[in-house]
Tab-separated table of C-alpha atoms in Angstrom:
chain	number	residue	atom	x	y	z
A	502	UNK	CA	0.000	0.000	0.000
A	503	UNK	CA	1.376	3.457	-1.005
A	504	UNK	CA	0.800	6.396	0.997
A	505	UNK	CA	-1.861	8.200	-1.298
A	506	UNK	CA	-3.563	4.762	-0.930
A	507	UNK	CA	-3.118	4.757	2.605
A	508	UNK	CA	-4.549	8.416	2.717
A	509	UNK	CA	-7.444	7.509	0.615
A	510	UNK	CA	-8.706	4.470	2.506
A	511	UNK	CA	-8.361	6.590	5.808
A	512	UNK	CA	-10.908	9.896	4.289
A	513	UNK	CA	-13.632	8.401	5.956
A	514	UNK	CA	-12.378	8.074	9.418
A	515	UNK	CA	-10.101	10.930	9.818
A	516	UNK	CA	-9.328	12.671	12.760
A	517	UNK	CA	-11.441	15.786	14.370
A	518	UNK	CA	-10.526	16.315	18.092
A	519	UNK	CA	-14.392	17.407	18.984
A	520	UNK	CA	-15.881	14.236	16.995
A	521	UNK	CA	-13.352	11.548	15.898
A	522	UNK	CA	-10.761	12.238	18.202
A	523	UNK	CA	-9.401	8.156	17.512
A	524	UNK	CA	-9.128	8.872	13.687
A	525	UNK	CA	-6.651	8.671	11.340
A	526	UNK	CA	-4.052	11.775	11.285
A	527	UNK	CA	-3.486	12.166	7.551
A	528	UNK	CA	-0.377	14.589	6.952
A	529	UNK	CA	0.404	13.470	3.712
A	530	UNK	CA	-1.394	16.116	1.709
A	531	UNK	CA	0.290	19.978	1.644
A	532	UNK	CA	-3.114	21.627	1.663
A	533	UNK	CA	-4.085	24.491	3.431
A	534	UNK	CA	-6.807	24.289	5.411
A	535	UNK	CA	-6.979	26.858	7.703
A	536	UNK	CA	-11.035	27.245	7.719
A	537	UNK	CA	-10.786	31.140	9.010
A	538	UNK	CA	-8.571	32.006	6.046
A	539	UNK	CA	-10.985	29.989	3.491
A	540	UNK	CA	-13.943	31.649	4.871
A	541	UNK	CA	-12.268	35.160	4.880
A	542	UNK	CA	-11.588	34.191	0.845
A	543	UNK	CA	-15.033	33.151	0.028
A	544	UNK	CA	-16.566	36.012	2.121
A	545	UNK	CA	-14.597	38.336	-0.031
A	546	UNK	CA	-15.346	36.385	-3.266
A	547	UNK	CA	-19.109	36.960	-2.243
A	548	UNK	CA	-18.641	40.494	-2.432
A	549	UNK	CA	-17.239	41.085	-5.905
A	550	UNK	CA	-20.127	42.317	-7.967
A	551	UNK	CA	-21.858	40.339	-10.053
A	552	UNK	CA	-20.166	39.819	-13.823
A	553	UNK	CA	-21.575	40.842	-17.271
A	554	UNK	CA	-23.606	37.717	-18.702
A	555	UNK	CA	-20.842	37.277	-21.082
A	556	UNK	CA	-19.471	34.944	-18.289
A	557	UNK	CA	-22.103	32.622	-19.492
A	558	UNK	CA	-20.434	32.549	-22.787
A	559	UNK	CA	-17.338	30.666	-24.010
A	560	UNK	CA	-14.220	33.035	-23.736
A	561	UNK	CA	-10.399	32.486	-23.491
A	562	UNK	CA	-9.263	29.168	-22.509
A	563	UNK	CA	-5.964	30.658	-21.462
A	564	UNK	CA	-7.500	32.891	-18.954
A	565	UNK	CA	-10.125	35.862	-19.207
A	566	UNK	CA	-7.997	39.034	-19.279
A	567	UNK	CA	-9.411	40.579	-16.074
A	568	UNK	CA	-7.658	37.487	-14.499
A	569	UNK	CA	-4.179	36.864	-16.392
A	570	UNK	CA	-4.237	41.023	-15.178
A	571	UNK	CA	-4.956	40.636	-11.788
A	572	UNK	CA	-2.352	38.045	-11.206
A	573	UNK	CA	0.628	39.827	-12.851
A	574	UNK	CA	-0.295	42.742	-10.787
A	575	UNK	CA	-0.297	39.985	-7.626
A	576	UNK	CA	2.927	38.933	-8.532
A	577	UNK	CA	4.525	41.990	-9.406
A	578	UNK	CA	3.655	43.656	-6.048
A	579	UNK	CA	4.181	40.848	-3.910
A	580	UNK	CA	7.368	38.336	-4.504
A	581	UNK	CA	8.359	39.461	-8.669
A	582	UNK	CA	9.287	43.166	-7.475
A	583	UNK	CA	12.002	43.779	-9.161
A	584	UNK	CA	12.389	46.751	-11.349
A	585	UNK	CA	13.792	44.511	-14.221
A	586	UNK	CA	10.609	42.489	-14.549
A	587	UNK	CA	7.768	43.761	-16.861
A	588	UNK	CA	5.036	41.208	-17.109
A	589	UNK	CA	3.147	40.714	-20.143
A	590	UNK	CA	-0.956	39.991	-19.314
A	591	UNK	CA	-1.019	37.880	-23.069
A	592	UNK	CA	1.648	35.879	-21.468
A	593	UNK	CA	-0.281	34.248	-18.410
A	594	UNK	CA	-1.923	31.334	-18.718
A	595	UNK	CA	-4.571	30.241	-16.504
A	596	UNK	CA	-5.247	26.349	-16.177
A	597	UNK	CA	-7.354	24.309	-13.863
A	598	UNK	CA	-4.503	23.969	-11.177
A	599	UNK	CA	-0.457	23.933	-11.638
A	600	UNK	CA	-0.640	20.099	-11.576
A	601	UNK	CA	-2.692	20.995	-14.945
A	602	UNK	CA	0.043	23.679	-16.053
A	603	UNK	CA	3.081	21.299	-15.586
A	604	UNK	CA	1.170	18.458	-17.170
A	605	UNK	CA	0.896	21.063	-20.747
A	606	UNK	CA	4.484	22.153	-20.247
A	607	UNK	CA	6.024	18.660	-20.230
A	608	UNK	CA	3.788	17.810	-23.204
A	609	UNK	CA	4.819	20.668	-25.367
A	610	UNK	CA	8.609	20.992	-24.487
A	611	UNK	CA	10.102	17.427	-24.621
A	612	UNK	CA	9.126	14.126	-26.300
A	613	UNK	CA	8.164	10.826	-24.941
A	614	UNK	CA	11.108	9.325	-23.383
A	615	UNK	CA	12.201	12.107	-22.904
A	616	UNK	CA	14.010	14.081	-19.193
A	617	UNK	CA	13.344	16.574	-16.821
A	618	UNK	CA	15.879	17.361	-14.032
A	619	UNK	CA	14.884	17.126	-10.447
A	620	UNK	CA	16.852	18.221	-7.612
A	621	UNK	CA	16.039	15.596	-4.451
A	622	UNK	CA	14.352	15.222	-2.382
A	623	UNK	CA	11.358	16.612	-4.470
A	624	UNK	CA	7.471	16.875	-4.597
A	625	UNK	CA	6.195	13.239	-4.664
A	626	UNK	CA	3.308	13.961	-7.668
A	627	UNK	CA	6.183	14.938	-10.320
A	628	UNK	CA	6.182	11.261	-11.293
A	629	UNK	CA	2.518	11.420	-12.424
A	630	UNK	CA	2.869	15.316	-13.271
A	631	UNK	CA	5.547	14.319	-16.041
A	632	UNK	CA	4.381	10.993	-16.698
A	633	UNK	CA	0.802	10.460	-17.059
A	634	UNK	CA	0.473	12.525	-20.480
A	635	UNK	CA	3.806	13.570	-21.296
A	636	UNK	CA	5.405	10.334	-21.045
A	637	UNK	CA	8.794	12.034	-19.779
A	638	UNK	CA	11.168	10.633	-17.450
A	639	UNK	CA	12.534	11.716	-14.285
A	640	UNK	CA	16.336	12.711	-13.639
A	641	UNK	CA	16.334	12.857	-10.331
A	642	UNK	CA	19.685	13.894	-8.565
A	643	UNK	CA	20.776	15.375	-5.042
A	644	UNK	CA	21.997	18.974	-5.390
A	645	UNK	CA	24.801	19.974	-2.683
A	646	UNK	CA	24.691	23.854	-2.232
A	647	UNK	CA	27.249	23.218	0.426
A	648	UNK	CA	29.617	21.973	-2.434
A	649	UNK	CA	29.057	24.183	-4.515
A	650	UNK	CA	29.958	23.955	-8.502
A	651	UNK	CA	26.327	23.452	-9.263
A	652	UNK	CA	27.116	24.031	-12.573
A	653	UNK	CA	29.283	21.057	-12.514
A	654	UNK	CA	26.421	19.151	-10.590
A	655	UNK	CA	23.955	19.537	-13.412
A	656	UNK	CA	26.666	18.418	-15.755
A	657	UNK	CA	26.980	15.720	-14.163
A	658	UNK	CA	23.557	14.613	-13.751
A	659	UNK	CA	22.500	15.250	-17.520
A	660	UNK	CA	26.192	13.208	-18.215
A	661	UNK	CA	24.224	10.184	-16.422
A	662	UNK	CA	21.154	10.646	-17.664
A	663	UNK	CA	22.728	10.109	-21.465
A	664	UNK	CA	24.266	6.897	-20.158
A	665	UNK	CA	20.696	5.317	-19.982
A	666	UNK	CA	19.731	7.034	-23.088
A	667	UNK	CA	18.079	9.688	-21.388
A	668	UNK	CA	18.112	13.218	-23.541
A	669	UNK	CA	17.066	16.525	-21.092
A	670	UNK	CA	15.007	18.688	-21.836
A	671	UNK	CA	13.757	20.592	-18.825
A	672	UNK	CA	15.229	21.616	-15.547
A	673	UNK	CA	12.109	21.512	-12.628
A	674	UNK	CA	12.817	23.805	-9.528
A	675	UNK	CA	10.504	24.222	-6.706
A	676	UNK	CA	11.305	27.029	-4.731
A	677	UNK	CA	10.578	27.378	-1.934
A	678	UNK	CA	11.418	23.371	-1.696
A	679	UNK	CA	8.999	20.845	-1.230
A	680	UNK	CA	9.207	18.617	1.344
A	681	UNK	CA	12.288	20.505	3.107
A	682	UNK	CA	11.432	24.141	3.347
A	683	UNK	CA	14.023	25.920	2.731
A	684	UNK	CA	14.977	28.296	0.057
A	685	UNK	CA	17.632	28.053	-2.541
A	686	UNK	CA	20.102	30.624	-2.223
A	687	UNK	CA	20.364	33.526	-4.815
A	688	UNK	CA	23.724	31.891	-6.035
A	689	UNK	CA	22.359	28.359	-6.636
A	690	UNK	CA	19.050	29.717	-8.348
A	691	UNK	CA	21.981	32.008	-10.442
A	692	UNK	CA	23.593	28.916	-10.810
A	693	UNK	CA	20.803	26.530	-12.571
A	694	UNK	CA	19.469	29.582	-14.416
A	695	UNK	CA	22.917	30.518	-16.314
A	696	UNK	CA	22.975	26.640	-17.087
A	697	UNK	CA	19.894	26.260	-18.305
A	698	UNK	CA	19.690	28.640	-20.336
A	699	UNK	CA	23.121	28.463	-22.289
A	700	UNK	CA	22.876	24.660	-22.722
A	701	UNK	CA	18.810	25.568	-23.817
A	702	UNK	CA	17.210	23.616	-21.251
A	703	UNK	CA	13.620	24.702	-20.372
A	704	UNK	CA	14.187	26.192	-17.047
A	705	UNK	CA	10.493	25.484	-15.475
A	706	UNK	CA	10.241	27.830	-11.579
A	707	UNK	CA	7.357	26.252	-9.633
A	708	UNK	CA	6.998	28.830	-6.824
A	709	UNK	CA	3.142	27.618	-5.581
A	710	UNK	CA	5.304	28.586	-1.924
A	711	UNK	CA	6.660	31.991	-2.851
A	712	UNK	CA	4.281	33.795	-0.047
A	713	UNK	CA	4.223	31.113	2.527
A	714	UNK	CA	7.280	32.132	4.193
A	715	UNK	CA	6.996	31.924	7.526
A	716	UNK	CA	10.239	32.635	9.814
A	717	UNK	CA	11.313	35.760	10.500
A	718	UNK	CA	14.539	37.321	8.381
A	719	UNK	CA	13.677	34.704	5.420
A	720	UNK	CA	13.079	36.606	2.277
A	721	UNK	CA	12.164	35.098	-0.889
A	722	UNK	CA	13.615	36.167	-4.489
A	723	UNK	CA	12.288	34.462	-7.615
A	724	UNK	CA	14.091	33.170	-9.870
A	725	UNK	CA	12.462	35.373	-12.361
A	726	UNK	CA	13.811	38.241	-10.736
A	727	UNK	CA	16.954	36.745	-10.355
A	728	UNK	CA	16.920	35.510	-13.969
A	729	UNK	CA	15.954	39.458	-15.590
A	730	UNK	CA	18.157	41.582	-12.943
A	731	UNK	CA	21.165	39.480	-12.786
A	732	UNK	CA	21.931	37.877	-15.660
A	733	UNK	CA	19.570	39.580	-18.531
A	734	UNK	CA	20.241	43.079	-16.890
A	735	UNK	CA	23.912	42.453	-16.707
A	736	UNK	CA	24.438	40.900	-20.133
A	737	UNK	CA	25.110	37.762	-19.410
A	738	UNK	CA	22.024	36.128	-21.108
A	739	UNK	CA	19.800	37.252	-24.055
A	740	UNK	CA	16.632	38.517	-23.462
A	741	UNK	CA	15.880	36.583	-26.420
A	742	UNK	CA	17.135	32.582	-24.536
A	743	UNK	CA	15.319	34.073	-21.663
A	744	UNK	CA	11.979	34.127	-23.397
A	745	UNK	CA	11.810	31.332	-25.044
A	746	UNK	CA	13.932	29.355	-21.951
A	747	UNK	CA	12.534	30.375	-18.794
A	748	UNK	CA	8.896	29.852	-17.637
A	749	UNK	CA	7.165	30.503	-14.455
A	750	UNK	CA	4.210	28.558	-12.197
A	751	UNK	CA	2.283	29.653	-9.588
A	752	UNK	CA	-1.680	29.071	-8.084
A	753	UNK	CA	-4.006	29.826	-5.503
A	754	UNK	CA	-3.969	25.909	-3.574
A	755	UNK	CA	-0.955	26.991	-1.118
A	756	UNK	CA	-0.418	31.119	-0.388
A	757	UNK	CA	-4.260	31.062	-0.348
A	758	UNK	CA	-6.002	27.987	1.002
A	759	UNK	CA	-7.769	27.792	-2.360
A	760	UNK	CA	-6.448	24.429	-3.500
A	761	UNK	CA	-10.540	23.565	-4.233
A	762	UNK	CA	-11.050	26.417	-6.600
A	763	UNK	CA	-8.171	24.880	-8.880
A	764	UNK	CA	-6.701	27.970	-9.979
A	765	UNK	CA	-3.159	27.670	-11.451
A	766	UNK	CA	-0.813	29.868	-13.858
A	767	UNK	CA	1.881	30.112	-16.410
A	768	UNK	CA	3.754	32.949	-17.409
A	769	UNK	CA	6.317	32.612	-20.200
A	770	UNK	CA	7.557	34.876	-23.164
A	771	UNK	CA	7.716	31.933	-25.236
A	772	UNK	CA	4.895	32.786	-27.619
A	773	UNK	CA	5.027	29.534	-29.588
A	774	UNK	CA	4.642	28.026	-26.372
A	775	UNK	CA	1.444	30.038	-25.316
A	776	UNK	CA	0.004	29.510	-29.477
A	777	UNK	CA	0.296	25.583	-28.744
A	778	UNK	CA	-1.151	25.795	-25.255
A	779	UNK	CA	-4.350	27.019	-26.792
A	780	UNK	CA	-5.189	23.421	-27.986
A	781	UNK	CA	-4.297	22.058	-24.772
A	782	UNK	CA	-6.118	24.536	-22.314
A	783	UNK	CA	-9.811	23.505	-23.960
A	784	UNK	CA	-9.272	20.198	-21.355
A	785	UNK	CA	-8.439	22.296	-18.063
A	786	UNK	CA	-9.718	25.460	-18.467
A	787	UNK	CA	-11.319	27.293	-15.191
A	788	UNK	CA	-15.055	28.826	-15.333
A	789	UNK	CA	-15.100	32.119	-16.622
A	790	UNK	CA	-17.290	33.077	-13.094
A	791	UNK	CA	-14.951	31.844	-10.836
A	792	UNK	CA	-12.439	33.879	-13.051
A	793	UNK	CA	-14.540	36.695	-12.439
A	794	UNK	CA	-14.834	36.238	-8.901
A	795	UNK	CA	-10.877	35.450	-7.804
A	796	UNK	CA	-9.638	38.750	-10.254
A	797	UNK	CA	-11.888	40.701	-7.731
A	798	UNK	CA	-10.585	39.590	-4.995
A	799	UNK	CA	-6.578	39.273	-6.019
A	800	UNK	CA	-7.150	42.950	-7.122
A	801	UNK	CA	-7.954	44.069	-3.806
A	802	UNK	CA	-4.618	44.893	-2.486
A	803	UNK	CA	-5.274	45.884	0.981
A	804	UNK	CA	-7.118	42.150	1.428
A	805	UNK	CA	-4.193	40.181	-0.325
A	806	UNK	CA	-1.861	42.136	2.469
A	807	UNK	CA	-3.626	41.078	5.474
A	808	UNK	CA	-4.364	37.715	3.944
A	809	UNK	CA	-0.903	36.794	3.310
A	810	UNK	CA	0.514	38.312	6.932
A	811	UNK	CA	-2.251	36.350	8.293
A	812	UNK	CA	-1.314	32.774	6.921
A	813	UNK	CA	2.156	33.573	7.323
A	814	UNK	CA	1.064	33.997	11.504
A	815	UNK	CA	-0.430	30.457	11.306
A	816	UNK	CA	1.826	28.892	9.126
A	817	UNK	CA	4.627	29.688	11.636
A	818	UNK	CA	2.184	28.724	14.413
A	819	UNK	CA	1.512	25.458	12.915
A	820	UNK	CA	5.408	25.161	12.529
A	821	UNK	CA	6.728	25.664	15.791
A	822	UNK	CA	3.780	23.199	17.556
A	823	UNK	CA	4.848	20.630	15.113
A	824	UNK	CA	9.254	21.103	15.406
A	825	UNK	CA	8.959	21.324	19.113
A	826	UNK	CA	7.144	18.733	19.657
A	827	UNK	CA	9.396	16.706	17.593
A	828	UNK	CA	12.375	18.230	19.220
A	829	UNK	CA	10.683	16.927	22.531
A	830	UNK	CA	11.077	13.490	21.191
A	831	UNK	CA	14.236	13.718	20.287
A	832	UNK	CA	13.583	13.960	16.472
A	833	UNK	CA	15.914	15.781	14.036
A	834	UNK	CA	14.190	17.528	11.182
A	835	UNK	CA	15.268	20.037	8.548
A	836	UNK	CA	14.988	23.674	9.744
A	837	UNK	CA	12.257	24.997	7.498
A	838	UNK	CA	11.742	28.627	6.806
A	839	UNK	CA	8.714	28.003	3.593
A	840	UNK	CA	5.793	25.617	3.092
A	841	UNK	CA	3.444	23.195	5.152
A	842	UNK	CA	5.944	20.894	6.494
A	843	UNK	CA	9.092	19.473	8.101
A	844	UNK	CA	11.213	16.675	6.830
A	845	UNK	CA	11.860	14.665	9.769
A	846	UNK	CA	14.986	12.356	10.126
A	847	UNK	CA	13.212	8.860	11.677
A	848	UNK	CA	15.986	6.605	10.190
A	849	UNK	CA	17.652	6.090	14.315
A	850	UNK	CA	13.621	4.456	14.719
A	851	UNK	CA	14.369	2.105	12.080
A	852	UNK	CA	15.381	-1.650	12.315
A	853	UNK	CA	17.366	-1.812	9.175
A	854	UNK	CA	18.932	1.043	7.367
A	855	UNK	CA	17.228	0.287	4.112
A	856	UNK	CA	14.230	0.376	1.969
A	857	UNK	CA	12.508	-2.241	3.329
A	858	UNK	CA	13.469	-0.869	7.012
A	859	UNK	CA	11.614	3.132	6.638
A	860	UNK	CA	8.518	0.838	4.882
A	861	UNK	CA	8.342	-0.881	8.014
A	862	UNK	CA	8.553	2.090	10.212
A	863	UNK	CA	5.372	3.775	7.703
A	864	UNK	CA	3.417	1.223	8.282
A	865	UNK	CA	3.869	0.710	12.149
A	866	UNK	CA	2.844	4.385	12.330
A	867	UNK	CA	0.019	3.508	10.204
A	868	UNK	CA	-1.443	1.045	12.575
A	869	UNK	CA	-1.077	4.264	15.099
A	870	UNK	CA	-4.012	5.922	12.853
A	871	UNK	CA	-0.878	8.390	11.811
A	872	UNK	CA	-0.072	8.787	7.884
A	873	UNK	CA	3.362	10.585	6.571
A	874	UNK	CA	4.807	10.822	3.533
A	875	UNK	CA	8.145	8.415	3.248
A	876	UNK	CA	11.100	10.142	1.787
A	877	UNK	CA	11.594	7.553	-0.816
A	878	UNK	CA	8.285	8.540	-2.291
A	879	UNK	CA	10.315	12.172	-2.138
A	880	UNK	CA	13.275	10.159	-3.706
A	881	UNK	CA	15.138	10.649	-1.056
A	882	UNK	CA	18.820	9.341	-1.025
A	883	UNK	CA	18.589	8.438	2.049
A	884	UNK	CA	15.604	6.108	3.509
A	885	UNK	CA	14.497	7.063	6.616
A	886	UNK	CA	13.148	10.786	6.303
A	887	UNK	CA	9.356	11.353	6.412
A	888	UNK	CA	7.652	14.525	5.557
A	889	UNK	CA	5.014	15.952	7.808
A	890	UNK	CA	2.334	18.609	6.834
A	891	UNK	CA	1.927	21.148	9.486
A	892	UNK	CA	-1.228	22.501	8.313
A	893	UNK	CA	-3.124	19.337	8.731
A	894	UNK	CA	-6.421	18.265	7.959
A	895	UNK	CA	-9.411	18.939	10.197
A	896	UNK	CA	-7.568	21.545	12.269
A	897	UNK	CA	-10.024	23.052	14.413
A	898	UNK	CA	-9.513	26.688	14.409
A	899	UNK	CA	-11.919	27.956	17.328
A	900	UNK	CA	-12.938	25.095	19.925
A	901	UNK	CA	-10.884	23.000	21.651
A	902	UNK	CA	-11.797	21.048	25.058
A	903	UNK	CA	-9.458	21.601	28.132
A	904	UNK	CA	-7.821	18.204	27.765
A	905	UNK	CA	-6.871	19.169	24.362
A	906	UNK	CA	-5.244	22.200	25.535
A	907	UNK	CA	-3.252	21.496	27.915
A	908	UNK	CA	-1.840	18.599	25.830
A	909	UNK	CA	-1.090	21.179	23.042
A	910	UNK	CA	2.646	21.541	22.682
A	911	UNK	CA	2.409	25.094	21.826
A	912	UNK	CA	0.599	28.137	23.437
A	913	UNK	CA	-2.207	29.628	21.118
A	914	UNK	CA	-1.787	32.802	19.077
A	915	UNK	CA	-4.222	35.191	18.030
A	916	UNK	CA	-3.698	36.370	14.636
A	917	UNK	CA	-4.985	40.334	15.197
A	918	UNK	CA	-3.703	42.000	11.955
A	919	UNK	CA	-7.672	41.470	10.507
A	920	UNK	CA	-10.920	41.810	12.877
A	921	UNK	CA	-12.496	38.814	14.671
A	922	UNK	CA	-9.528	35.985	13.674
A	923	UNK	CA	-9.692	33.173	15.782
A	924	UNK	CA	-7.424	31.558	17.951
A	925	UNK	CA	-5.300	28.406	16.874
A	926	UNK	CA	-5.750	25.370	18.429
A	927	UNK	CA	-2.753	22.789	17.475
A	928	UNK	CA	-4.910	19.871	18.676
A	929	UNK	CA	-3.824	17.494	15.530
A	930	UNK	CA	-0.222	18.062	15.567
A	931	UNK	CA	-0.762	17.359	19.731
A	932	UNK	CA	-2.244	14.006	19.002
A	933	UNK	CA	-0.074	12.899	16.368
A	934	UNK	CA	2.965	13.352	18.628
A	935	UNK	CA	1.413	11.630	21.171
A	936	UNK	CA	1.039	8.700	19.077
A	937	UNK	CA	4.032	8.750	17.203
A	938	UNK	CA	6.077	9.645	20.689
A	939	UNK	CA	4.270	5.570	22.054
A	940	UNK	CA	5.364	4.241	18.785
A	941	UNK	CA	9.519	5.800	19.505
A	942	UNK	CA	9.639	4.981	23.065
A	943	UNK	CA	8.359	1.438	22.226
């Protein structure tokens, strides 16, 4: 049994602390559910005025215009500041989700058989992201920023990939990383870009994370900015590679709690790209009323403010319950700045440094009712590490009974920077500790 399996089988008993408090603990899935955030969303979606009746009408499949506007603005005032970026609203594409996006990008840059580099540990989905349609195949190698050279590294790895045949085509770099947290440094992201791009390797920046930086001093740079003010500005690329090289994902599922309203983007100067996207984007385009609705609110910039201070607040909240509490059990764990989770370092729980040993481990925490994501699933060099979602499922935002609180590893926090925003209540992450700390002491 895989862990998606696991997670599916275990929907409908999972955990609520008021009503199923002996359910399963699914934190396998980075989706943010914080329910005060979501309702905060809809509640502003509900106030955008109602659209022309043209919305009942076919329009762009790419995007409606008021949208593919709205989120360049987004992105150019929030984590794409710099002064040498000029976004283009032809340019975005909007597509039922980035799972959606990444599925038409590996289709229309490589052929069957064809690879996409992938720094590891990495996003667990890439697998059927790249493979369901596209048919491409996964390099997967582990970048050392503490070496450095990662010029040489990437050498290296497209050197092994043509010893099984393999050809590259794409370069795939989530940043903020997913499972670890952490952010690339400007160098590395430097680095990849000035290799991509003068060995013409699609350089593909998923940054679904860029605005769920949580710790204090971390600051996030895209590589887009990085890509346009350090290299383009300073002549060492062509505008002309960069456009037709460098493309750039985002969505609404993580930075906004919105992963139901399957909202994702695109934005590349590659306009061959975008002219062969508009057969693809037919078979995951997004309703032009919910277009309507999310340009509304995206375009309110005093919202999108509080909003993103706001999840940043919980995020961190949700961070520190979850890294103490594994700290208190004598867990090791990657210092995240970025994201939903922690990768935890289990491997001194295992009884066999292997494989077959961290499967073990999974599945005696899944008779515990608790459900994390093995690193080899991550690909992973190293079994052993699991990744844990701190903003679980379920987690109850408002009402909590005394039992639960006092077991809760970390004190509550009142988000204040918007009127009326509850308390949080790390009940989940409490319990799962719980059970995983019986399972370690066993």
């Amino acid at each position: 049994m895989s862990y998606i399996d696991a997670f599916i089988a275990a929907l409908p008993d999972l955990y609520a602390a008021d009503k199923n408090p002996t359910g399963f603990i699914a934190m396998v899935v980075a989706e943010n559910k914080c329910q005060r955030l979501q309702q905060r969303f809809l509640q502003r979606m509900a106030e955008v005025p109602l659209p022309d009746v043209a919305v009942m009408n076919y329009g762009s499949m790419t995007g409606s215009p008021a949208l593919k506007r709205a989120l360049c603005d987004l992105l150019k005032r929030t984590f794409v500041d710099s002064p040498s970026v000029s976004f283009k609203p032809d340019n975005m594409a909007v597509l039922s989700g980035c799972t959606a996006c990444i599925d038409a990008l590996a289709f229309l840059l490589a052929d069957e058989g064809e690879g996409v580099l992938l720094p590891t540990p990495t996003y667990a989905a890439f697998d059927n992201d790249l493979g369901a349609r596209a048919h491409l195949r996964i390099v997967d190698f582990e970048l050392d920023e503490d070496r450095g050279d990662i010029e040489g590294q990437l050498d290296g790895a497209v050197e092994a990939a043509r010893a099984r045949g393999v050809v590259v085509r794409g370069l795939l770099i989530t940043n903020p990383c997913n499972p670890r947290g952490i952010l690339y440094s400007d160098d590395t992201i430097r680095s990849m870009l000035r290799w991509s791009l003068d060995n013409k390797v699609h350089y593909i920046a998923d940054e679904i994370y860029a605005l769920s930086v949580h710790a204090d001093g971390a600051t996030f740079r895209s590589a887009m900015s990085v890509l346009y003010e350090d290299l383009v500005g300073r002549g060492e690329v062509s505008a002309e590679v960069a456009a037709s090289f460098f493309h750039l994902l985002y969505g609404l599922s993580k930075d906004w709690c919105a992963s139901g309203l399957r909202i994702g983007c695109l934005y590349s100067d590659n306009a061959p790209l975008h002219e062969a996207l508009s057969s693809l984007a037919p078979m995951a385009s997004v309703s032009n009323y919910q277009q309507h609705l999310v340009a509304g609110v995206l375009n309110d910039e005093a919202f999108t403010a509080a909003f993103v201070a706001d999840n940043r607040a919980m995020l961190r909240e949700s961070y520190v319950a979850l890294s103490d509490g594994l700290a208190r059990l004598g867990v090791e764990y990657v210092e995240a700045v970025a994201g939903l989770f922690l990768f935890a370092d289990l491997r001194p729980w295992m009884d066999e440094q292997s494989v077959e040993g961290e499967d073990r481990l999974w599945r005696s925490m899944l008779d515990l009712k608790v459900i994390l994501t093995p690193g080899t699933a991550c690909k992973a060099k190293q079994p052993g590490w699991f990744r844990i979602c701190a903003c679980c499922p379920r987690w109850p935002c408002a009402r909590a009974s005394h039992a639960q609180t006092r077991r809760s590893l970390s004190q509550r926090v009142a988000l204040t920077r918007s009127p009326g925003f509850a308390w949080v209540e790390p009940a989940a992450v409490a319990e799962m500790l719980h059970r995983l700390g019986r399972l370690l002491r066993s």
